[in-house]
Short mmCIF file of C-alpha atoms (C1' of nucleotides) in Angstrom, two decimals:
data_model
loop_
_atom_site.label_atom_id
_atom_site.label_comp_id
_atom_site.label_asym_id
_atom_site.label_seq_id
_atom_site.Cartn_x
_atom_site.Cartn_y
_atom_site.Cartn_z
CA MET C 24 142.98 129.99 86.77
CA ALA C 25 140.77 129.92 83.98
CA LYS C 26 138.26 132.83 83.61
CA PRO C 27 135.23 130.78 84.44
CA SER C 28 131.88 129.25 82.08
CA ILE C 29 129.24 127.96 82.17
CA PRO C 30 127.57 124.67 80.24
CA LYS C 31 126.83 125.32 77.00
CA GLY C 32 123.52 126.67 75.85
CA THR C 33 122.61 127.76 80.24
CA ARG C 34 122.11 130.66 81.22
CA ASP C 35 122.69 132.43 84.43
CA PHE C 36 119.87 135.33 85.56
CA SER C 37 120.12 139.12 86.42
CA PRO C 38 118.35 140.86 89.40
CA VAL C 39 116.36 142.29 86.43
CA GLU C 40 115.92 139.77 83.89
CA MET C 41 114.43 137.88 87.78
CA ALA C 42 112.55 140.40 88.45
CA LYS C 43 110.78 140.22 84.27
CA ARG C 44 110.63 135.91 84.94
CA ASN C 45 109.32 136.03 88.45
CA TYR C 46 106.48 138.77 86.42
CA ILE C 47 105.81 135.78 83.36
CA PHE C 48 105.63 133.77 86.47
CA ASN C 49 103.06 135.16 88.35
CA THR C 50 100.91 136.39 85.23
CA ILE C 51 100.58 132.42 84.28
CA ARG C 52 100.34 130.93 87.59
CA GLU C 53 97.89 133.07 88.42
CA VAL C 54 95.56 132.31 85.15
CA PHE C 55 96.47 129.07 85.62
CA HIS C 56 94.38 129.38 89.01
CA LEU C 57 91.67 130.75 88.32
CA PHE C 58 91.46 128.25 85.46
CA GLY C 59 90.89 125.49 88.52
CA PHE C 60 94.92 123.99 88.31
CA GLN C 61 97.18 123.22 91.37
CA GLN C 62 100.52 122.88 91.29
CA ILE C 63 102.57 119.99 91.89
CA GLU C 64 106.59 119.90 91.47
CA THR C 65 108.45 116.52 90.21
CA PRO C 66 112.38 115.99 90.89
CA ALA C 67 115.07 117.42 88.46
CA MET C 68 115.45 113.77 87.89
CA GLU C 69 114.06 110.57 87.09
CA ASN C 70 115.18 107.69 86.24
CA LEU C 71 115.05 107.12 83.06
CA SER C 72 113.29 103.94 82.19
CA THR C 73 110.41 106.58 83.65
CA LEU C 74 111.86 108.84 80.36
CA MET C 75 113.09 106.81 77.87
CA GLY C 76 111.65 105.53 74.41
CA LYS C 77 108.86 108.19 75.39
CA TYR C 78 110.22 110.87 72.96
CA GLY C 79 111.17 108.88 70.22
CA GLU C 80 114.51 108.08 68.48
CA GLU C 81 115.56 111.84 69.02
CA GLY C 82 114.80 112.20 71.94
CA ASP C 83 116.61 110.37 73.96
CA LYS C 84 120.03 110.67 71.92
CA LEU C 85 118.70 114.93 74.05
CA LEU C 86 118.29 113.34 76.86
CA PHE C 87 120.47 114.67 79.63
CA LYS C 88 121.69 111.49 81.18
CA ILE C 89 122.91 111.22 85.31
CA LEU C 90 126.36 108.64 85.54
CA ASN C 91 125.66 106.54 88.89
CA SER C 92 127.17 107.12 91.43
CA GLY C 93 129.80 104.58 92.69
CA ASP C 94 132.61 102.05 90.95
CA PHE C 95 130.10 101.07 88.06
CA LEU C 96 132.52 100.47 85.85
CA SER C 97 133.13 97.27 88.07
CA GLU C 98 129.37 96.31 86.49
CA ALA C 99 129.54 96.44 83.12
CA THR C 100 131.47 92.73 81.42
CA ASP C 101 134.13 93.70 80.20
CA GLU C 102 132.45 92.09 76.37
CA GLU C 103 130.70 95.53 76.22
CA LEU C 104 133.46 97.87 77.49
CA ALA C 105 135.01 96.78 74.49
CA SER C 106 132.25 97.56 72.51
CA ARG C 107 132.30 100.86 72.52
CA ASN C 108 127.80 100.94 72.02
CA THR C 109 127.54 104.34 73.85
CA LEU C 110 123.83 104.07 74.08
CA LYS C 111 124.56 100.20 75.51
CA LEU C 112 126.87 101.93 77.72
CA ALA C 113 124.85 103.92 78.51
CA SER C 114 121.42 101.84 79.80
CA LYS C 115 124.41 100.54 82.66
CA LEU C 116 126.71 103.42 83.02
CA CYS C 117 123.32 106.07 84.37
CA GLU C 118 120.09 104.95 85.55
CA LYS C 119 118.56 108.71 86.17
CA GLY C 120 118.13 112.29 84.28
CA LEU C 121 117.24 114.95 83.41
CA ARG C 122 113.40 115.51 82.79
CA TYR C 123 112.92 116.39 79.35
CA ASP C 124 110.16 117.53 80.13
CA LEU C 125 106.84 117.97 82.49
CA THR C 126 104.45 116.03 81.26
CA VAL C 127 106.02 112.64 81.40
CA PRO C 128 106.89 112.99 84.97
CA PHE C 129 103.59 114.09 85.26
CA ALA C 130 102.52 110.89 83.95
CA ARG C 131 104.68 108.84 85.87
CA PHE C 132 103.41 111.10 88.94
CA VAL C 133 99.48 110.40 88.22
CA VAL C 134 100.27 106.45 88.42
CA MET C 135 101.97 106.67 91.53
CA HIS C 136 100.09 108.45 93.18
CA ARG C 137 96.63 107.10 91.82
CA ASN C 138 94.92 105.98 95.33
CA GLU C 139 95.66 110.02 96.52
CA ILE C 140 93.72 110.85 93.17
CA SER C 141 90.82 112.02 92.87
CA PHE C 142 89.62 112.93 89.12
CA PRO C 143 88.92 114.74 86.95
CA PHE C 144 92.97 116.14 88.16
CA LYS C 145 94.05 119.24 87.41
CA ARG C 146 97.76 120.17 88.49
CA TYR C 147 100.68 123.29 87.07
CA GLN C 148 104.13 122.98 87.60
CA ILE C 149 106.03 125.42 86.62
CA GLN C 150 109.94 124.01 86.49
CA PRO C 151 112.95 123.82 84.61
CA VAL C 152 113.29 120.92 81.80
CA TRP C 153 116.78 119.94 80.24
CA ARG C 154 117.61 118.96 76.47
CA ALA C 155 120.92 118.21 74.98
CA ASP C 156 119.72 120.34 71.81
CA ARG C 157 122.03 122.16 70.23
CA PRO C 158 121.32 125.62 70.94
CA GLN C 159 119.88 128.88 68.89
CA LYS C 160 118.30 132.18 69.30
CA GLY C 161 115.83 131.34 71.88
CA ARG C 162 116.64 127.32 72.38
CA TYR C 163 118.24 126.52 74.85
CA ARG C 164 119.59 123.34 77.33
CA GLU C 165 117.81 124.29 79.90
CA PHE C 166 114.54 126.35 80.00
CA TYR C 167 111.82 127.00 82.38
CA GLN C 168 108.08 124.84 81.57
CA CYS C 169 105.20 126.20 82.73
CA ASP C 170 102.58 122.45 82.36
CA ALA C 171 98.93 122.39 83.00
CA ASP C 172 96.61 119.07 82.43
CA VAL C 173 93.65 117.50 82.63
CA VAL C 174 93.41 113.95 83.22
CA GLY C 175 91.03 111.92 83.95
CA SER C 176 88.02 113.74 81.52
CA ASP C 177 87.48 113.22 78.20
CA SER C 178 85.38 115.87 77.60
CA LEU C 179 86.42 118.10 74.51
CA LEU C 180 85.66 121.41 76.83
CA ASN C 181 88.36 120.85 78.54
CA GLU C 182 90.49 121.48 74.79
CA VAL C 183 87.83 124.94 74.77
CA GLU C 184 88.71 125.88 78.58
CA LEU C 185 93.15 125.43 77.79
CA ILE C 186 92.79 127.70 74.44
CA LEU C 187 90.21 130.73 76.34
CA MET C 188 92.82 130.03 78.89
CA THR C 189 96.39 130.28 76.27
CA ASP C 190 93.87 133.34 75.04
CA GLU C 191 93.82 135.10 78.70
CA VAL C 192 97.52 134.19 79.29
CA PHE C 193 98.88 136.25 76.11
CA HIS C 194 96.14 138.83 76.50
CA ARG C 195 97.23 139.76 80.29
CA PHE C 196 100.75 139.71 78.92
CA GLY C 197 99.76 142.51 75.47
CA ILE C 198 101.29 139.16 72.62
CA ARG C 199 99.10 139.04 69.49
CA THR C 200 98.77 135.37 69.23
CA CYS C 201 97.51 133.29 66.30
CA ILE C 202 96.39 129.51 67.83
CA LYS C 203 96.83 126.35 65.03
CA VAL C 204 95.09 123.74 66.12
CA ASN C 205 94.98 119.86 64.91
CA ASN C 206 93.49 116.93 65.27
CA ARG C 207 96.08 113.56 64.75
CA LYS C 208 92.80 111.89 64.73
CA ILE C 209 92.00 113.68 61.40
CA LEU C 210 95.75 112.79 60.01
CA SER C 211 95.04 109.33 61.17
CA GLY C 212 92.75 109.71 58.56
CA ILE C 213 94.46 111.38 55.81
CA ALA C 214 96.91 108.31 55.98
CA GLU C 215 93.82 106.04 56.19
CA ILE C 216 92.70 108.17 52.81
CA ILE C 217 95.83 107.86 50.80
CA GLY C 218 97.01 104.37 52.35
CA GLU C 219 100.29 105.40 53.32
CA PRO C 220 99.95 105.28 57.28
CA ASP C 221 103.75 105.04 57.88
CA LYS C 222 104.04 108.66 56.18
CA ILE C 223 102.36 111.81 57.96
CA VAL C 224 104.79 112.90 59.30
CA ASP C 225 106.48 113.41 55.91
CA ILE C 226 103.11 114.23 54.44
CA THR C 227 103.29 117.46 57.45
CA VAL C 228 106.49 118.69 57.19
CA ALA C 229 105.79 118.66 52.74
CA ILE C 230 102.77 120.22 52.86
CA ASP C 231 104.62 123.42 56.05
CA LYS C 232 106.92 124.42 52.73
CA LEU C 233 103.45 125.52 50.61
CA ASP C 234 104.30 128.67 51.68
CA LYS C 235 108.24 128.71 51.18
CA ILE C 236 108.72 126.44 47.58
CA GLY C 237 104.88 126.47 45.97
CA LEU C 238 103.30 123.72 45.66
CA GLU C 239 105.36 121.33 42.68
CA LYS C 240 108.60 121.70 45.06
CA VAL C 241 105.98 120.08 48.03
CA ASN C 242 104.42 116.68 44.75
CA GLU C 243 108.34 116.69 44.62
CA GLU C 244 109.67 116.58 47.77
CA LEU C 245 106.51 113.70 48.60
CA ARG C 246 107.31 111.98 45.60
CA GLU C 247 110.50 111.22 46.77
CA LYS C 248 109.56 110.47 49.79
CA ASN C 249 108.00 107.30 47.98
CA ILE C 250 104.62 108.46 48.31
CA SER C 251 102.77 107.08 45.25
CA GLU C 252 100.88 109.42 42.30
CA LYS C 253 98.06 108.85 43.16
CA ALA C 254 97.71 109.53 47.31
CA ILE C 255 99.85 112.88 46.13
CA ALA C 256 97.13 113.38 43.75
CA LEU C 257 94.09 112.52 46.62
CA LEU C 258 96.25 115.44 48.88
CA GLN C 259 95.78 117.76 46.36
CA PRO C 260 92.71 119.48 48.33
CA ILE C 261 94.49 118.69 50.90
CA ILE C 262 97.75 120.96 50.67
CA LEU C 263 95.98 123.87 48.57
CA LEU C 264 93.88 124.03 52.23
CA GLN C 265 92.15 127.03 52.41
CA GLY C 266 89.95 130.04 53.29
CA THR C 267 88.09 129.91 56.90
CA ASN C 268 88.06 127.26 59.53
CA ARG C 269 84.23 126.88 58.61
CA GLU C 270 85.26 125.79 54.74
CA LYS C 271 88.54 124.08 56.10
CA LEU C 272 86.29 121.79 57.48
CA GLN C 273 83.99 121.60 54.75
CA THR C 274 87.01 120.11 52.12
CA LEU C 275 87.87 117.57 54.62
CA GLN C 276 84.47 116.49 55.04
CA SER C 277 84.74 115.31 51.72
CA VAL C 278 87.90 114.14 51.25
CA LEU C 279 87.79 112.23 54.81
CA ALA C 280 83.81 111.30 54.89
CA SER C 281 84.89 107.31 54.30
CA SER C 282 87.74 106.82 56.72
CA GLU C 283 86.34 106.67 60.24
CA ILE C 284 88.26 108.10 62.72
CA GLY C 285 89.33 110.98 60.13
CA MET C 286 85.70 111.87 59.80
CA LYS C 287 85.87 111.87 63.91
CA GLY C 288 88.91 114.57 64.43
CA ILE C 289 86.85 116.45 62.68
CA GLU C 290 83.15 116.74 65.03
CA GLU C 291 86.33 116.88 67.29
CA LEU C 292 87.04 120.16 65.74
CA THR C 293 84.14 120.65 65.58
CA TYR C 294 82.61 121.06 68.34
CA ILE C 295 85.46 123.37 70.12
CA LEU C 296 85.52 125.98 67.24
CA ASP C 297 81.81 125.82 67.94
CA LYS C 298 82.28 127.19 71.39
CA VAL C 299 85.53 128.72 70.22
CA GLU C 300 83.42 131.11 68.40
CA ASN C 301 81.40 131.84 70.46
CA ALA C 302 84.22 132.68 73.39
CA ASN C 303 84.76 136.12 71.26
CA LEU C 304 88.96 135.30 71.53
CA ARG C 305 91.23 138.08 71.06
CA ALA C 306 94.01 135.65 69.73
CA THR C 307 93.68 134.09 66.26
CA PHE C 308 92.09 131.40 65.82
CA GLU C 309 93.77 128.66 62.75
CA ILE C 310 93.57 124.86 61.69
CA ASP C 311 96.47 124.06 60.15
CA LEU C 312 97.14 120.58 58.97
CA THR C 313 100.36 120.99 58.81
CA LEU C 314 100.95 120.71 62.94
CA ALA C 315 101.89 117.62 64.05
CA ARG C 316 103.73 117.84 66.91
CA GLY C 317 104.77 114.69 69.77
CA LEU C 318 103.14 112.78 67.37
CA ASN C 319 104.62 110.51 69.45
CA TYR C 320 101.78 110.43 71.92
CA TYR C 321 99.58 113.04 71.23
CA THR C 322 96.17 111.48 70.33
CA GLY C 323 93.24 113.88 69.91
CA ALA C 324 94.00 117.60 69.71
CA ILE C 325 97.34 119.21 68.89
CA PHE C 326 97.43 123.06 69.93
CA GLU C 327 99.82 125.80 69.46
CA VAL C 328 100.97 128.99 69.71
CA LYS C 329 102.81 131.58 67.41
CA ALA C 330 103.25 135.40 68.45
CA LEU C 331 102.55 137.19 65.24
CA ASP C 332 105.15 140.27 66.14
CA VAL C 333 108.34 139.08 66.80
CA GLN C 334 110.40 135.97 65.39
CA ILE C 335 110.62 133.13 67.08
CA GLY C 336 109.42 129.54 67.61
CA SER C 337 106.78 128.25 69.01
CA ILE C 338 105.73 129.39 72.39
CA THR C 339 103.21 127.31 73.43
CA GLY C 340 102.15 123.86 72.33
CA GLY C 341 100.05 120.80 73.85
CA GLY C 342 97.43 118.47 72.94
CA ARG C 343 95.54 115.25 73.99
CA TYR C 344 96.72 112.20 75.20
CA ASP C 345 94.97 109.41 74.72
CA ASN C 346 97.10 106.67 76.96
CA LEU C 347 100.09 108.44 78.27
CA THR C 348 100.00 106.78 81.56
CA GLY C 349 99.19 102.96 80.11
CA VAL C 350 103.41 102.63 79.07
CA PHE C 351 103.53 102.87 82.83
CA GLY C 352 100.40 100.42 83.64
CA MET C 353 97.18 102.34 84.32
CA PRO C 354 95.64 102.13 80.89
CA GLY C 355 92.25 104.23 80.28
CA VAL C 356 93.58 107.45 81.57
CA SER C 357 93.00 110.62 79.29
CA GLY C 358 94.93 113.74 79.57
CA VAL C 359 94.69 116.86 77.38
CA GLY C 360 97.34 119.24 78.30
CA ILE C 361 99.08 122.61 77.30
CA SER C 362 103.22 123.84 77.43
CA TYR C 363 104.59 127.48 78.00
CA GLY C 364 108.29 128.03 76.93
CA ALA C 365 108.59 131.26 79.87
CA ASP C 366 111.89 131.48 78.46
CA ARG C 367 110.48 131.82 74.57
CA ILE C 368 108.11 134.36 76.11
CA PHE C 369 110.65 136.06 78.06
CA ASP C 370 112.63 136.84 74.85
CA VAL C 371 109.12 138.16 72.57
CA LEU C 372 108.32 140.28 75.77
CA ASN C 373 111.73 141.75 75.73
CA GLN C 374 111.59 142.21 71.56
CA LEU C 375 108.72 144.20 72.34
CA ASP C 376 109.62 145.40 75.69
CA LEU C 377 105.93 144.49 77.08
CA TYR C 378 107.17 144.50 80.73
CA PRO C 379 104.13 146.66 82.74
CA LYS C 380 106.05 149.39 84.89
CA ASP C 381 105.66 148.45 87.86
CA SER C 382 105.85 144.78 87.34
CA LEU C 383 110.03 145.72 87.86
CA GLN C 384 110.31 147.25 90.46
CA THR C 385 111.60 146.37 93.55
CA THR C 386 112.33 148.89 96.65
CA GLN C 387 109.94 151.48 96.99
CA ILE C 388 111.53 153.77 100.00
CA LEU C 389 115.64 154.12 100.61
CA PHE C 390 116.73 155.20 104.18
CA VAL C 391 119.77 157.93 103.15
CA ASN C 392 122.65 157.12 106.13
CA PHE C 393 123.86 160.72 108.04
CA GLY C 394 125.82 157.89 110.70
CA LYS C 395 125.53 156.06 113.68
CA THR C 396 123.32 158.17 115.61
CA GLU C 397 120.64 159.21 112.35
CA GLU C 398 120.49 155.11 112.08
CA GLU C 399 118.39 154.36 115.36
CA TYR C 400 115.88 156.57 114.29
CA CYS C 401 115.61 154.76 110.67
CA ILE C 402 115.62 151.69 111.52
CA ALA C 403 112.45 152.51 114.18
CA CYS C 404 111.04 154.69 110.82
CA ALA C 405 111.85 151.35 108.49
CA ARG C 406 110.52 148.97 110.65
CA GLN C 407 107.41 151.24 110.59
CA LEU C 408 106.69 150.85 107.14
CA ARG C 409 107.94 147.14 106.67
CA LYS C 410 105.06 146.55 109.02
CA GLU C 411 102.71 148.32 106.02
CA GLY C 412 104.76 146.28 103.88
CA ILE C 413 105.97 148.85 102.22
CA ARG C 414 109.49 147.93 100.98
CA THR C 415 111.73 149.52 102.80
CA GLU C 416 116.33 149.41 102.49
CA ILE C 417 118.27 151.30 104.76
CA TYR C 418 122.12 152.47 102.87
CA PRO C 419 124.41 150.79 104.97
CA GLU C 420 127.17 152.73 104.64
CA ALA C 421 127.47 156.94 106.20
CA SER C 422 128.92 157.56 102.32
CA LYS C 423 128.43 160.67 100.42
CA MET C 424 124.73 161.84 99.68
CA LYS C 425 126.14 161.44 95.67
CA LYS C 426 126.14 158.30 96.23
CA GLN C 427 124.17 157.78 97.69
CA MET C 428 121.45 158.92 95.67
CA GLY C 429 123.16 157.33 92.70
CA TYR C 430 122.76 153.92 94.14
CA ALA C 431 118.41 155.11 94.47
CA ASP C 432 118.32 156.22 91.24
CA GLY C 433 120.22 153.03 89.89
CA LYS C 434 117.98 150.85 91.44
CA GLN C 435 114.95 152.91 90.32
CA ILE C 436 113.95 153.71 94.35
CA PRO C 437 110.84 156.65 93.40
CA TYR C 438 111.51 158.19 97.01
CA VAL C 439 114.20 158.84 99.07
CA ALA C 440 114.12 160.08 102.36
CA LEU C 441 115.89 161.64 104.69
CA ALA C 442 116.29 162.25 108.25
CA GLY C 443 118.81 164.60 109.85
CA GLU C 444 119.34 166.42 112.78
CA ASN C 445 116.44 168.51 112.15
CA GLU C 446 113.99 166.34 111.32
CA ILE C 447 114.82 163.91 113.81
CA ALA C 448 114.42 166.67 116.47
CA ALA C 449 110.99 167.38 114.92
CA GLY C 450 109.94 163.34 114.44
CA LYS C 451 109.48 163.88 110.97
CA ILE C 452 111.19 162.49 107.93
CA THR C 453 111.95 164.69 104.90
CA VAL C 454 110.79 162.90 101.79
CA LYS C 455 112.10 163.58 98.18
CA ASN C 456 110.55 162.20 94.86
CA MET C 457 113.49 161.09 92.66
CA SER C 458 111.10 161.52 89.16
CA ASN C 459 110.32 165.25 90.12
CA GLY C 460 112.61 165.83 92.84
CA GLU C 461 110.16 167.40 94.11
CA GLN C 462 110.75 167.51 99.08
CA LYS C 463 108.53 167.47 101.82
CA LEU C 464 108.75 167.09 105.81
CA LEU C 465 106.03 164.54 106.53
CA SER C 466 105.22 162.47 109.80
CA ILE C 467 105.89 158.89 109.50
CA ASP C 468 102.01 158.54 108.87
CA GLU C 469 101.44 161.02 106.60
CA LEU C 470 105.08 158.88 104.90
CA ILE C 471 102.91 155.83 105.11
CA ALA C 472 99.47 157.35 103.56
CA LEU C 473 101.76 158.30 99.95
CA PHE C 474 101.93 154.62 99.47
CA LYS C 475 98.08 153.35 100.40
"C1'" G L 28 123.48 114.51 64.14
"C1'" U L 29 124.53 117.37 59.37
"C1'" G L 30 126.94 122.71 56.70
"C1'" A L 31 128.04 127.12 57.84
"C1'" A L 32 129.68 131.98 59.95
"C1'" U L 33 131.57 134.26 64.17
"C1'" G L 34 134.86 135.29 68.69
"C1'" U L 35 139.86 142.40 70.71
"C1'" A L 36 137.98 145.57 77.93
"C1'" G L 37 131.90 144.57 81.67
"C1'" C L 38 128.81 146.24 76.65
"C1'" U L 39 129.18 147.97 71.82
"C1'" C L 40 133.03 148.45 68.17
"C1'" A L 41 137.87 149.94 66.34
"C1'" A L 42 144.11 148.56 65.09
"C1'" U L 43 146.68 151.21 57.50
"C1'" U L 44 145.69 143.64 53.53
"C1'" G L 45 152.29 139.67 59.12
"C1'" G L 46 155.12 144.84 61.87
"C1'" U L 47 157.63 146.27 67.68
"C1'" U L 48 154.07 149.92 73.53
"C1'" A L 49 145.90 146.73 70.70
"C1'" G L 50 142.24 152.57 70.66
"C1'" A L 51 137.38 155.30 71.28
"C1'" G L 52 132.76 155.48 73.44
"C1'" C L 53 129.09 153.70 77.24
"C1'" G L 54 129.99 151.42 81.78
"C1'" U L 55 131.98 150.66 86.32
"C1'" C L 56 134.97 153.81 90.50
"C1'" G L 57 137.76 157.96 92.48
"C1'" G L 58 137.41 163.75 92.02
"C1'" A L 59 135.26 168.31 91.37
"C1'" U L 60 130.75 169.47 95.20
"C1'" U L 61 131.06 167.78 104.00
"C1'" G L 62 122.23 167.75 103.15
"C1'" U L 63 120.69 166.19 97.85
"C1'" G L 64 120.58 161.47 91.89
"C1'" G L 65 120.15 162.10 86.47
"C1'" U L 66 124.10 166.76 83.66
"C1'" U L 67 129.06 168.79 83.36
"C1'" C L 68 134.18 168.82 83.68
"C1'" C L 69 138.52 165.77 85.23
"C1'" G L 70 140.90 161.82 86.39
"C1'" A L 71 141.64 156.12 87.70
"C1'" A L 72 141.28 150.75 87.32
"C1'" G L 73 140.05 147.11 83.48
"C1'" G L 74 143.07 142.92 78.14
"C1'" U L 75 148.10 136.25 78.70
"C1'" C L 76 143.35 140.06 71.01
"C1'" G L 77 138.06 132.51 73.22
"C1'" C L 78 141.86 128.53 74.75
"C1'" G L 79 145.97 125.05 72.85
"C1'" G L 80 149.57 124.18 68.96
"C1'" G L 81 151.96 125.21 63.86
"C1'" U L 82 154.03 128.85 60.28
"C1'" U L 83 157.35 132.97 60.47
"C1'" C L 84 162.26 137.13 62.06
"C1'" G L 85 158.44 138.75 63.20
"C1'" A L 86 151.25 136.62 64.31
"C1'" C L 87 144.94 140.38 66.54
"C1'" C L 88 145.78 138.92 61.46
"C1'" C L 89 147.85 133.53 58.04
"C1'" C L 90 146.72 127.45 58.99
"C1'" C L 91 144.76 123.83 62.37
"C1'" G L 92 142.56 121.72 66.69
"C1'" U L 93 138.73 122.90 70.57
"C1'" C L 94 135.36 125.49 73.41
"C1'" U L 95 131.45 129.32 72.10
"C1'" U L 96 127.60 132.49 70.19
"C1'" U L 97 125.09 132.52 66.09
"C1'" C L 98 122.41 131.02 61.11
"C1'" A L 99 120.07 126.99 58.13
"C1'" C L 100 118.60 121.52 58.57
"C1'" C L 101 116.49 117.89 62.12
"C1'" C L 102 113.57 118.58 65.88
"C1'" C L 103 110.91 121.55 69.44
"C1'" A L 104 109.08 125.49 73.89
#
RNA sequence: GUGAAUGUAGCUCAAUUGGUUAGAGCGUCGGAUUGUGGUUCCGAAGGUCGCGGGUUCGACCCCCGUCUUUCACCCCA
């Protein structure tokens, strides 16, 4: 038989890895609750009609599609089969797909449950998503997202709260971060000013390379993308945008003065900056015009978080989408959300070794097994300890001491309880502290007190 | 999706530019040690050299294909 394997870009998680991952999920969940978000879940698979066309052409290609069950080939005509057009056939053969993110399924959820939901609705969702991407470090085909979104409120206070929440999350993890913001309206304003509304993506991609390749090469690239000389000249102050956040806003204000939408974006960003500056963020906060993520549906603020001490893609991203539910026939509901990439946070935490010690411990005390007669006594003790919420296990075999102590050692169990003939006669338990080797003869109550 | 590297024991890596029986450290398991782990000593298990084909008297080594992992684009968490 061939060696078993798992699909490309997927992973198994060991007990130690799961302990770490649960620490991540629990920390994020706790902060979500702290900010008033409530949890929902949606199915792993959605109808392809829900998913297709929501992530752009690129996204459609990266969707995992699920083959229909049953005799689906009979549905297709000979003509269609002969055409060998994968995309066309796919729509015949597959009507379901694995979710690509949590935002679109959430939009679907809001539309389907609109009569039960009262707005503003703040929900969070921690579930895996799947993308048929080519895997790399920090990029998987199955990974978890932790999303928090607010729908049904236009207030910019939501944006501010999401930033404060993000700061709190990464503070708790001990990860030094830079929170970057941009605004889609400013990007639209820039496009309007230079008269190249279709080239926004090309422009932001080119500007993003400034540090790497320098101003001249950036301009060269812009020319290659058929952007006029006049437009490039107008872009110069934006490409060279530098200084503090305030200075950047000032520059933009003069460049975008004639663009109504651009000025709206600046106004929004200014409000956010005012509030955030007063909040004493622990993360650095930076306006970055090259942020152009998710351009397909973001309409206002755009966020992204980078870890300062680890070379990895962004670990969090989000933004405002004014009309996501519109595509499902429910216009006028705006939302703003943020998505934490649990798997990348996992990689960052591993690399920096930032796990708190007590987050990884499992069993607190192990009872050594001396044999059948002693087992009874241990089971009774264990029951009392567990009643007090102390994580307790009994070694299942009367193996050699070395083996049993080695088990406790390997599992990093801090205490080992020994209850043999002598202890049972005295109604007590010998407790060994595994870190310093000290042993004490204790009553069950004294043992419980040890953990309080 | 485009271009490029990579793959030997559970892990990290060797094997004299094609030569016969593929090695080491760590880890695992057992023993030294019948109520005491982390140290030490001894021993054992574990490999169709990623998989499939080809060249050759002979392939871990060369060639082709394929899969995995990784890197740069693209995109993104």
